[in-house]
CSV table of C-alpha atoms in Angstrom, one decimal:
chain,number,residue,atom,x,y,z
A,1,UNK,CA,113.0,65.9,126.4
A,2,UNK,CA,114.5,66.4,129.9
A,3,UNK,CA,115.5,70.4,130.0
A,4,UNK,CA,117.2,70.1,133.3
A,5,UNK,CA,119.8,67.5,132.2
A,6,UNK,CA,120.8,69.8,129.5
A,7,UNK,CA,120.7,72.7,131.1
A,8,UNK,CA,122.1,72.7,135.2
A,9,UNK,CA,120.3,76.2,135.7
A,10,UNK,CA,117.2,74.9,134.6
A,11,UNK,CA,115.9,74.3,138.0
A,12,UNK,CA,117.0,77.7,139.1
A,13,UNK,CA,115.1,79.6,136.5
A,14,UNK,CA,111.5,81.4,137.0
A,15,UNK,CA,108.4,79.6,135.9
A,16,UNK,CA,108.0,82.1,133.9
A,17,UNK,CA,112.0,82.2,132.2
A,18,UNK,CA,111.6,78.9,131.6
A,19,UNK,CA,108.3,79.1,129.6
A,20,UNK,CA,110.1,82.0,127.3
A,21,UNK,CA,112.7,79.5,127.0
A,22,UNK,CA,110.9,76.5,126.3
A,23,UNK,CA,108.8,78.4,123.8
A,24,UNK,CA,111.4,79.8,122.1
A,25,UNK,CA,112.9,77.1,121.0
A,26,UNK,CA,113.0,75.7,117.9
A,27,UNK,CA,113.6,72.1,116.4
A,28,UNK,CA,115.4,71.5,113.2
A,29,UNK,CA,116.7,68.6,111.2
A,30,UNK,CA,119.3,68.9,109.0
A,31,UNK,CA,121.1,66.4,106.4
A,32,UNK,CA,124.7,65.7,106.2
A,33,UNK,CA,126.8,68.3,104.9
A,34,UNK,CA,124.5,70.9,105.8
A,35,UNK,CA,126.7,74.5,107.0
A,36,UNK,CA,124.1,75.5,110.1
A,37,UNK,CA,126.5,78.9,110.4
A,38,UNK,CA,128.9,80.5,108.8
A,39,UNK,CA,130.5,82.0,112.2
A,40,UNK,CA,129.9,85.7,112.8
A,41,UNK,CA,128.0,87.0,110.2
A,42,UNK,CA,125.6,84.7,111.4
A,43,UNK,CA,123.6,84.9,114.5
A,44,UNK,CA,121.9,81.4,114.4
A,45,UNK,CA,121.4,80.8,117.8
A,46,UNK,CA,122.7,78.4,120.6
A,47,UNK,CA,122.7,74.9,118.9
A,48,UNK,CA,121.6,71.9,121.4
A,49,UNK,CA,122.5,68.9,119.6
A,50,UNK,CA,119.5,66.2,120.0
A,51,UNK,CA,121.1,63.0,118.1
A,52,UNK,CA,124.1,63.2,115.7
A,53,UNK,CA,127.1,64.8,115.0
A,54,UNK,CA,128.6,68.6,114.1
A,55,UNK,CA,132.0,70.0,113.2
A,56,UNK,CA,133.7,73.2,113.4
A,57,UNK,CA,136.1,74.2,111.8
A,58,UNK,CA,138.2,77.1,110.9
A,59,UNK,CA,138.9,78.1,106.9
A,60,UNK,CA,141.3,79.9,105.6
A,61,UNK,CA,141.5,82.5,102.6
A,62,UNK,CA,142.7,79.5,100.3
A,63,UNK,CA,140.3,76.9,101.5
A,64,UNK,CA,142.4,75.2,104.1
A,65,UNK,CA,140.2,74.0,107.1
A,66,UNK,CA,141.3,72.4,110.6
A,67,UNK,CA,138.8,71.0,112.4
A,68,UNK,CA,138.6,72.7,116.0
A,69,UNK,CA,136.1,70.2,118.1
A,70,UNK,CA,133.3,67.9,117.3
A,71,UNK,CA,129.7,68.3,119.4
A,72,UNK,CA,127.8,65.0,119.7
A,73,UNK,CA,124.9,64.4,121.1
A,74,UNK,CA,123.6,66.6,124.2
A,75,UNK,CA,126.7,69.1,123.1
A,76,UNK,CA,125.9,72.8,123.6
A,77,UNK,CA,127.6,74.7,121.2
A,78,UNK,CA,127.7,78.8,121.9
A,79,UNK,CA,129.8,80.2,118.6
A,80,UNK,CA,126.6,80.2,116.4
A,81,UNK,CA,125.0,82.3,118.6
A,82,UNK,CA,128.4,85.1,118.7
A,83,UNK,CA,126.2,88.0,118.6
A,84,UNK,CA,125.6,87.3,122.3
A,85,UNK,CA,129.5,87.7,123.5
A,86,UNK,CA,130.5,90.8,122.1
A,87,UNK,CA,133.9,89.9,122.4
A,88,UNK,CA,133.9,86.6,120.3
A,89,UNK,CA,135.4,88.0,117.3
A,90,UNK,CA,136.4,85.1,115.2
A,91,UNK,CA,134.8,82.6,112.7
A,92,UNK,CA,133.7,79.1,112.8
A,93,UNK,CA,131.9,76.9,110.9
A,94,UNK,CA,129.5,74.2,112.1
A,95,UNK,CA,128.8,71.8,109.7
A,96,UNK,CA,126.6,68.3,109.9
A,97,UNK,CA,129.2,65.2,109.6
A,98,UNK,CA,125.9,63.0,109.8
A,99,UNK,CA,122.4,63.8,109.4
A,100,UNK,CA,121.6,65.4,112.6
A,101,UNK,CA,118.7,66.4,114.8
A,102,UNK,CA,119.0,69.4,116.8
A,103,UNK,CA,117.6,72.4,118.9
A,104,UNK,CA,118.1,76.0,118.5
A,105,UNK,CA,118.0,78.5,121.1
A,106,UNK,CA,117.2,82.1,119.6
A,107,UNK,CA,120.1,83.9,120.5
A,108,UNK,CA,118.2,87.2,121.8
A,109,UNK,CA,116.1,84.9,124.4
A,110,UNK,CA,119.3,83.5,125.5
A,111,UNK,CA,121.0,86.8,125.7
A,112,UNK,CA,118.4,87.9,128.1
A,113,UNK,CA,118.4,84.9,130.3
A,114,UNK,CA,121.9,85.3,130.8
A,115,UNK,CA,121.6,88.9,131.5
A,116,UNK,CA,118.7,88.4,134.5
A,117,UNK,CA,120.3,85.1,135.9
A,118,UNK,CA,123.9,84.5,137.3
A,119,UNK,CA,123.6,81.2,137.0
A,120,UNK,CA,122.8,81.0,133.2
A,121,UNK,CA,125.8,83.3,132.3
A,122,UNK,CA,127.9,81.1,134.8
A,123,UNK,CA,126.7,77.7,132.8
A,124,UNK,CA,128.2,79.6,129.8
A,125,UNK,CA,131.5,80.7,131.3
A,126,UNK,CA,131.8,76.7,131.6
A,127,UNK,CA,130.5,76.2,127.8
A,128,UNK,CA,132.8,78.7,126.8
A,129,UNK,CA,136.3,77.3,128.9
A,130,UNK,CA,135.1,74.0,128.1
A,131,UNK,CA,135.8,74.8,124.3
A,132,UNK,CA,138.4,76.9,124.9
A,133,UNK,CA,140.0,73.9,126.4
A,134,UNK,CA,139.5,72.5,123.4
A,135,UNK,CA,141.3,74.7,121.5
A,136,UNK,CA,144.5,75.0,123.6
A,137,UNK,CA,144.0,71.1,123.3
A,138,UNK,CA,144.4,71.9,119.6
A,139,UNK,CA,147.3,74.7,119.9
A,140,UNK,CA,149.5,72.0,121.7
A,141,UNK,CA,148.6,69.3,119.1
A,142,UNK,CA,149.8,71.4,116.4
A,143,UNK,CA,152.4,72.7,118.1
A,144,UNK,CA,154.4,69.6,119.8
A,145,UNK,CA,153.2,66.5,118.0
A,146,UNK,CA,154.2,64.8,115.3
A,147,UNK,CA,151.9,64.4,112.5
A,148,UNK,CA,152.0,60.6,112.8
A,149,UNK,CA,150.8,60.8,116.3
A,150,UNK,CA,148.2,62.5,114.9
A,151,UNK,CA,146.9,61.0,112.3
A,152,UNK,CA,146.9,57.7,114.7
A,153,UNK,CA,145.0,59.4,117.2
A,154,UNK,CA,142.5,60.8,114.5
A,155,UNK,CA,142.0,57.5,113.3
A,156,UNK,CA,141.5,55.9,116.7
A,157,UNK,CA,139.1,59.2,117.6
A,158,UNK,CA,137.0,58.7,114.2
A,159,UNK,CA,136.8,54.7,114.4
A,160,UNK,CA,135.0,54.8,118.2
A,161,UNK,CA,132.3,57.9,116.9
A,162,UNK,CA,131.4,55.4,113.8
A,163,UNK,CA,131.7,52.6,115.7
A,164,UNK,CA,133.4,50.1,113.0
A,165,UNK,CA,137.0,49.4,111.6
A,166,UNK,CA,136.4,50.8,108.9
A,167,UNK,CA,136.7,54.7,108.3
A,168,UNK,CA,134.7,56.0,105.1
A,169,UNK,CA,136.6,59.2,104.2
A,170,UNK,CA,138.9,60.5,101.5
A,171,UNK,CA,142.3,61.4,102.3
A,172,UNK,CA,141.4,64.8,101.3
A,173,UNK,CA,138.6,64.4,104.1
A,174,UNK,CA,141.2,63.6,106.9
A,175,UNK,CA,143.4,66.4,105.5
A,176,UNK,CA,140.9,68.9,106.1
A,177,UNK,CA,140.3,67.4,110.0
A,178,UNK,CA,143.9,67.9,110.5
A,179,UNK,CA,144.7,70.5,108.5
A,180,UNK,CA,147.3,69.7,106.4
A,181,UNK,CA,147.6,68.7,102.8
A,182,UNK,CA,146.3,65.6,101.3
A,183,UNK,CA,149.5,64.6,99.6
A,184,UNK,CA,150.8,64.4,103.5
A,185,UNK,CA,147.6,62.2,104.5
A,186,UNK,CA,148.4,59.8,101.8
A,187,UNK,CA,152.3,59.0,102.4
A,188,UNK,CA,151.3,58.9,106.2
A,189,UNK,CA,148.3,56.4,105.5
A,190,UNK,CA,150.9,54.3,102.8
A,191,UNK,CA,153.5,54.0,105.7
A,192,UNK,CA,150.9,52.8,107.8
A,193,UNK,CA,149.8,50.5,105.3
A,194,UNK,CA,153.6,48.9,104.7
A,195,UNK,CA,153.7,48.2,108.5
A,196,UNK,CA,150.4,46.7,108.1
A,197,UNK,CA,148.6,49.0,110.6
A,198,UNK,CA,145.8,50.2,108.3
A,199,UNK,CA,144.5,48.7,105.0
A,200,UNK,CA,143.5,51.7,102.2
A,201,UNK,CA,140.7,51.2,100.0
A,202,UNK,CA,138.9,53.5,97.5
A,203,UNK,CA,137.1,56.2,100.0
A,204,UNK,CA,138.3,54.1,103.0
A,205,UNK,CA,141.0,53.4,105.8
A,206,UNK,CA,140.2,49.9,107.7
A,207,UNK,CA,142.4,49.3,110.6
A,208,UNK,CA,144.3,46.6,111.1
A,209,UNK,CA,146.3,47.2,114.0
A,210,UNK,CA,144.2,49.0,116.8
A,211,UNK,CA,147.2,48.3,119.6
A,212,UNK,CA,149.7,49.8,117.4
A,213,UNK,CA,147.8,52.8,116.4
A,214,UNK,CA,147.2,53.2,120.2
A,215,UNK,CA,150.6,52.8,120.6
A,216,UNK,CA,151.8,55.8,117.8
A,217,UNK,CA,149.4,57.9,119.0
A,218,UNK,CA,150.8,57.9,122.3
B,18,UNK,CA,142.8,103.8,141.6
B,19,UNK,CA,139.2,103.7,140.2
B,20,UNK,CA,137.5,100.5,139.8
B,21,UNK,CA,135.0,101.5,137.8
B,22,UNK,CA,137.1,101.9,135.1
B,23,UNK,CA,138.6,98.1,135.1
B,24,UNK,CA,135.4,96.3,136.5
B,25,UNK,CA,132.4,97.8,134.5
B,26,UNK,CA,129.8,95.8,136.5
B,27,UNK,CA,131.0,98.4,139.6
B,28,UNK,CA,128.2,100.4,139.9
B,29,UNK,CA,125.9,97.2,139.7
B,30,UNK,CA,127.4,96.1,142.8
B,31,UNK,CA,126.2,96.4,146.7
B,32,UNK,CA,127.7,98.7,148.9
B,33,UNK,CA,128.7,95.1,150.8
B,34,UNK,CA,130.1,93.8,147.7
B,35,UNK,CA,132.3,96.4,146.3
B,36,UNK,CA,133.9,96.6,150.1
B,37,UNK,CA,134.5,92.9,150.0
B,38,UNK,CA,136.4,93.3,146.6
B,39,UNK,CA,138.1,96.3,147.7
B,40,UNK,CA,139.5,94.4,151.1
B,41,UNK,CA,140.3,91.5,148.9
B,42,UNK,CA,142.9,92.7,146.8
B,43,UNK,CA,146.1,92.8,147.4
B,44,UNK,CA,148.7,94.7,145.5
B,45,UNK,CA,152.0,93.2,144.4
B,46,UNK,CA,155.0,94.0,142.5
B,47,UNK,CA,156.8,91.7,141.0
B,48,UNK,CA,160.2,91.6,139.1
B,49,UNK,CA,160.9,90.9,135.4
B,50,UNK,CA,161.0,87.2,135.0
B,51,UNK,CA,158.8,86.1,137.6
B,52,UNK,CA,156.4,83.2,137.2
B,53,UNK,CA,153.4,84.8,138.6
B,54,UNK,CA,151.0,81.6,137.7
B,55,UNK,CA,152.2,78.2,136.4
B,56,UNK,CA,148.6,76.8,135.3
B,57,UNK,CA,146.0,74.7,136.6
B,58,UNK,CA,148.0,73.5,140.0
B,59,UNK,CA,148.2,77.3,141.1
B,60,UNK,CA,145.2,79.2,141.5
B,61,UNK,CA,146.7,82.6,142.7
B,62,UNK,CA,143.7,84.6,141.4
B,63,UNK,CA,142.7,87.2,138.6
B,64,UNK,CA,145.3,89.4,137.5
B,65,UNK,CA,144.9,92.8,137.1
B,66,UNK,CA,147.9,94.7,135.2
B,67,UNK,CA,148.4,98.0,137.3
B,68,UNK,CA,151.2,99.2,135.1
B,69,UNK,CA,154.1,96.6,133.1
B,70,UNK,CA,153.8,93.4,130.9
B,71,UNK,CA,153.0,89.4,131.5
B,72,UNK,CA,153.6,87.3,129.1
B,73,UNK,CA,150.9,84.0,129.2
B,74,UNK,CA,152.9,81.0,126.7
B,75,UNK,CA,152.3,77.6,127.0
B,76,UNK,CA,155.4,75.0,126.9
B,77,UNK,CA,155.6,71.2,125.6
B,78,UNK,CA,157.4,68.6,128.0
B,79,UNK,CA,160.6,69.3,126.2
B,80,UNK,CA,160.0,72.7,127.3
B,81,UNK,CA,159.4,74.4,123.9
B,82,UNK,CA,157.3,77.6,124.3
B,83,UNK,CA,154.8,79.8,122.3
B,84,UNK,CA,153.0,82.8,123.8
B,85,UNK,CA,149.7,83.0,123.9
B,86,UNK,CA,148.6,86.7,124.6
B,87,UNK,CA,150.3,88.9,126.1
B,88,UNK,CA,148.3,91.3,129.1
B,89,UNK,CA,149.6,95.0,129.4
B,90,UNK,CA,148.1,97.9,131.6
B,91,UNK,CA,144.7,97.8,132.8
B,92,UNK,CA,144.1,94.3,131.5
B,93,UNK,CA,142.9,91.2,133.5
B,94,UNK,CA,143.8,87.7,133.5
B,95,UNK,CA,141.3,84.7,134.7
B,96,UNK,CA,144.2,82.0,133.8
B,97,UNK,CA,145.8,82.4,136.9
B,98,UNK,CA,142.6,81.6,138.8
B,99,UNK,CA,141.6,78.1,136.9
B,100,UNK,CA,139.9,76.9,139.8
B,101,UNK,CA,137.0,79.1,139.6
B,102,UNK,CA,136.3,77.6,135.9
B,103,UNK,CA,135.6,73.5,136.6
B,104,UNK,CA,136.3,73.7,132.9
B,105,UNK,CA,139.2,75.3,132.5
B,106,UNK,CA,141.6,72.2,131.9
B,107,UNK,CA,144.6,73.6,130.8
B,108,UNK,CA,148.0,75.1,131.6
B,109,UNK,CA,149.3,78.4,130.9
B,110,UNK,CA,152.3,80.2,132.5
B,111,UNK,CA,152.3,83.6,133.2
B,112,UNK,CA,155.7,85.8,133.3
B,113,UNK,CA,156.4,89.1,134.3
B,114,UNK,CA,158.1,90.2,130.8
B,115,UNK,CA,159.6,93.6,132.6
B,116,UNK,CA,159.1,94.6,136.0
B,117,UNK,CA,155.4,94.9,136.7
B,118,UNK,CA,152.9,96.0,139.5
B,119,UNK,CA,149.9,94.2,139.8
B,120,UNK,CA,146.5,93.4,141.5
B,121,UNK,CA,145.4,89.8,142.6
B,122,UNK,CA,142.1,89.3,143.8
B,123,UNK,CA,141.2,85.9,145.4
B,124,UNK,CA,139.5,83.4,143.5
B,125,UNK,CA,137.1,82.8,145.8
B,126,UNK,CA,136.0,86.2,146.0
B,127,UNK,CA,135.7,86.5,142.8
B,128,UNK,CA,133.8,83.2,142.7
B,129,UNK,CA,131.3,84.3,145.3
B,130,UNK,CA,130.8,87.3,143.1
B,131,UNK,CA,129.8,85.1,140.1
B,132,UNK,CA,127.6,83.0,141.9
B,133,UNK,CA,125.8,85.9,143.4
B,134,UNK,CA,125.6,88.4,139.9
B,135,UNK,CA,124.8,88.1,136.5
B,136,UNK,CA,126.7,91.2,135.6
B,137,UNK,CA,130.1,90.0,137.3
B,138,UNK,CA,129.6,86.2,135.7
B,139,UNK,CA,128.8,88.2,131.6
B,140,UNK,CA,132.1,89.9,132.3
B,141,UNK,CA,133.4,87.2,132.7
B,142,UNK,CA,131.9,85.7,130.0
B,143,UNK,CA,133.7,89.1,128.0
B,144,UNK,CA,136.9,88.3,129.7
B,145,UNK,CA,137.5,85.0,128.1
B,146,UNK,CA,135.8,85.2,124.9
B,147,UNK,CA,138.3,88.0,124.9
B,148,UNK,CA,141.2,85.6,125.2
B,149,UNK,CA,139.4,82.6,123.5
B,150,UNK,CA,139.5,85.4,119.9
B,151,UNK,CA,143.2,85.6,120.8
B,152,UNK,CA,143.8,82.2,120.7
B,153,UNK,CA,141.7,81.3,117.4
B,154,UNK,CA,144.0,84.2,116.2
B,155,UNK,CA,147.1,82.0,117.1
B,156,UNK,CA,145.8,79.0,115.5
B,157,UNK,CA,145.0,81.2,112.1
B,158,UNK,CA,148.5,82.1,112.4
B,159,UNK,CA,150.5,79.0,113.0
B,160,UNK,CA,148.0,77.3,110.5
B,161,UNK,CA,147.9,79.7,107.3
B,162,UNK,CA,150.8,81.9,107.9
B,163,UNK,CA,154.3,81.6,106.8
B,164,UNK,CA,156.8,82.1,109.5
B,165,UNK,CA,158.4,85.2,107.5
B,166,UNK,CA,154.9,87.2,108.0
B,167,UNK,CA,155.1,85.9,112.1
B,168,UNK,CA,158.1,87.2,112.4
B,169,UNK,CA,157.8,90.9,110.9
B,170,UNK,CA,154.5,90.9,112.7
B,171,UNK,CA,156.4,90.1,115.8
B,172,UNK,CA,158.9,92.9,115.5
B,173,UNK,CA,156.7,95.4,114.6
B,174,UNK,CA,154.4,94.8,118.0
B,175,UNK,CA,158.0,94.4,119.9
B,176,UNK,CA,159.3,97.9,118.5
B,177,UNK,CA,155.7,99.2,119.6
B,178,UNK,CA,155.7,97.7,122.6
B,179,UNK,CA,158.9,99.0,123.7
B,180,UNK,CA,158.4,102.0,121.8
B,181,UNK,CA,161.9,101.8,120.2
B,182,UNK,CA,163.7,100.3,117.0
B,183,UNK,CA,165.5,98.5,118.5
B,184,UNK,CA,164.5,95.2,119.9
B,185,UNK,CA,166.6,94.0,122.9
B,186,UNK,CA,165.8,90.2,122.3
B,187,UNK,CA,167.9,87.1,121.6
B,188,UNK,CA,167.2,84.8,118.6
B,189,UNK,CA,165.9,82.3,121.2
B,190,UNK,CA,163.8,84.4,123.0
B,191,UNK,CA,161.9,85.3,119.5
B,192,UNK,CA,161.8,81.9,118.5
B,193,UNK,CA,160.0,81.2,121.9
B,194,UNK,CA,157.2,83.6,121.9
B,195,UNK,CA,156.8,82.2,117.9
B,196,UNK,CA,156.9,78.8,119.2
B,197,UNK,CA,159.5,77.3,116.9
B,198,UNK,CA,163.7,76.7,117.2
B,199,UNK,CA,166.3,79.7,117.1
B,200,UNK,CA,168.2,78.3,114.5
B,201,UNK,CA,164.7,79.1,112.0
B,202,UNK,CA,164.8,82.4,113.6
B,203,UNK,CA,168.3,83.2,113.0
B,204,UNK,CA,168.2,81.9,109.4
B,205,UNK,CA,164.6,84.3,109.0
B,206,UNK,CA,166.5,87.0,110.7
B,207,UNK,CA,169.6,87.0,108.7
B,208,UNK,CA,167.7,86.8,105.2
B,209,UNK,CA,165.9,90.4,106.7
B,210,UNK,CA,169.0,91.7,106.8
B,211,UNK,CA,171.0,90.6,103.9
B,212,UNK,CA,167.3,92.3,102.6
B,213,UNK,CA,168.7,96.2,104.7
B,214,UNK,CA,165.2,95.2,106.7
B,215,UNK,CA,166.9,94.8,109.6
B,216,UNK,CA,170.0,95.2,111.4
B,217,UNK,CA,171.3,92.3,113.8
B,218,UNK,CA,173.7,92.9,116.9
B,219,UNK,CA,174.3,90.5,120.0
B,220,UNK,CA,171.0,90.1,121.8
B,221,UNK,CA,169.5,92.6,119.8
B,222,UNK,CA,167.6,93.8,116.8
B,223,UNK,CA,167.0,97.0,114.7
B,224,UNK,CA,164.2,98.0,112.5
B,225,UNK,CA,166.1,99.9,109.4
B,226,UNK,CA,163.0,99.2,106.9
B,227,UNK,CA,159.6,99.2,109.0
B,228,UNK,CA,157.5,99.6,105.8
B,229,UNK,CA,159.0,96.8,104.3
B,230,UNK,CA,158.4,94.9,107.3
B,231,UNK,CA,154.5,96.0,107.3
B,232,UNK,CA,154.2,94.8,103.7
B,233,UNK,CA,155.9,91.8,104.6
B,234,UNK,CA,153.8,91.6,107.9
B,235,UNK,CA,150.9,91.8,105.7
């Protein structure tokens, strides 16, 4: 494992910070469908993802969920480790789509690092508008697009991370990703299917029509 | 003016530093309606709210609008100075809501500053975890919440904010900081005051009912 390709400042650490850092931490495999933290009340750590593939995603009191952003594989994600930012005051939960492998960073070490060296707290203002990105990403999706267009894109978006036509998930499943209700997921998919774009199977969505979807989705 | 009080990493500066961010900034005043930042193609520089209100929305390409957060006295906005963020990759207008006076200082001070000390890049860090909480609030809110609850919500921080009962706002101008059309506004509106919640006039509200509006507000 090559530390400075993750981490920029890794170069511009101490020998000694890095030691602390290297030492502390910790590798950890976990299975698909595994909930590596709960959002605030937790204080897992920095998650380093090594090979697979994480959600997060907001819930609300009813058990609605939207999923905010993916990490794949050399992601860095900072909002399991909240206890480090005082000021990041919301929850979000980072689930395994796949089974994954993946590093934690004890938050503590982390918080120190970033308190002795400029350039670790600056690589985390970049995590950190990097995901915020993200989420005004997601504000504007919600906010200006058309569900079609989004579906379309969600389709497209999940069909290149599996790497086949065929997309193994309930409707249910792509409801929860969008957040919306699965009755909606389900007329959307059965238009698509009249126009021949998509083919729906028990469990499954296999696109037909890649140039159209492309096309929808804008 | 005392800088100690907006910039807590102050006293952790050098006697060189603090003079280079004291000749830096430069004091403005701007009127109500100005467009003091229109995203990513500006970089005018952090904002720091001497005394009046900026409003920071976001708008589609058929120029709908929702506010994002709104910045009152003493608060400080890193938006309007995207370049010092590689990451920061999105747009965000900032509007002077009432006349306002106002601090700018450079981005590239306040780059060099980051670069150069850990406690300048963690407030940072503060700074837009800040904002990142607000807008993970938004989503919440145009996710789970119905628009009747964003709408007493929204006149009970107007009537705050203006420290009156009496809202001077059109219907558009609601439905613009709530990111959806006047005519669901008016319709939401009028049921509030066939209700005695409210009281409508031209360009203007009245809160008759605030508790009702609270419980409603949730």
């Amino acid at each position: 494992m090559e530390f400075e390709q993750f981490f920029p400042f890794w170069g511009q650490l101490t020998a000694v910070q890095q030691e602390r850092f290297r030492q502390s931490m910790k590798k950890r495999t976990v299975k698909k469908g595994t909930i590596i933290s709960h959002g605030s009340r937790d204080c897992t750590g920095l998650i380093l993802v090594d090979e697979g593939r994480l959600r997060a995603y907001i819930s609300s009191d009813e058990g609605k969920e939207i999923t905010v952003f993916r990490l794949l594989d050399m992601d860095i994600c900072l909002f399991s480790a909240s206890c480090i930012i005082r000021s990041l005051q919301f929850d979000i939960i980072i689930e395994a789509e796949i089974d994954t492998s993946l590093w934690i960073i004890p938050p503590m070490t982390y918080k120190s690092l970033m308190e002795e060296s400029a350039p670790v707290a600056n690589f985390t203002n970049e995590l950190m508008a990097s995901r915020l990105s993200d989420v005004m990403w997601l504000v504007e999706q919600i906010m200006w697009k058309s569900l079609d267009k989004r579906v379309a894109a969600f389709l497209l978006e999940e069909s290149a991370l599996e790497g086949s036509d065929t997309i193994q998930m309930t409707h249910e499943m792509i409801a929860n990703h969008l957040g919306t209700h699965r009755e909606v997921i389900t007329r959307m998919l059965r238009y698509f299917q009249s126009e021949e774009i998509v083919r729906l199977s028990r469990g499954a969505v296999r696109l037909l029509d890649r140039q159209r979807l492309e096309k929808i989705a804008g």
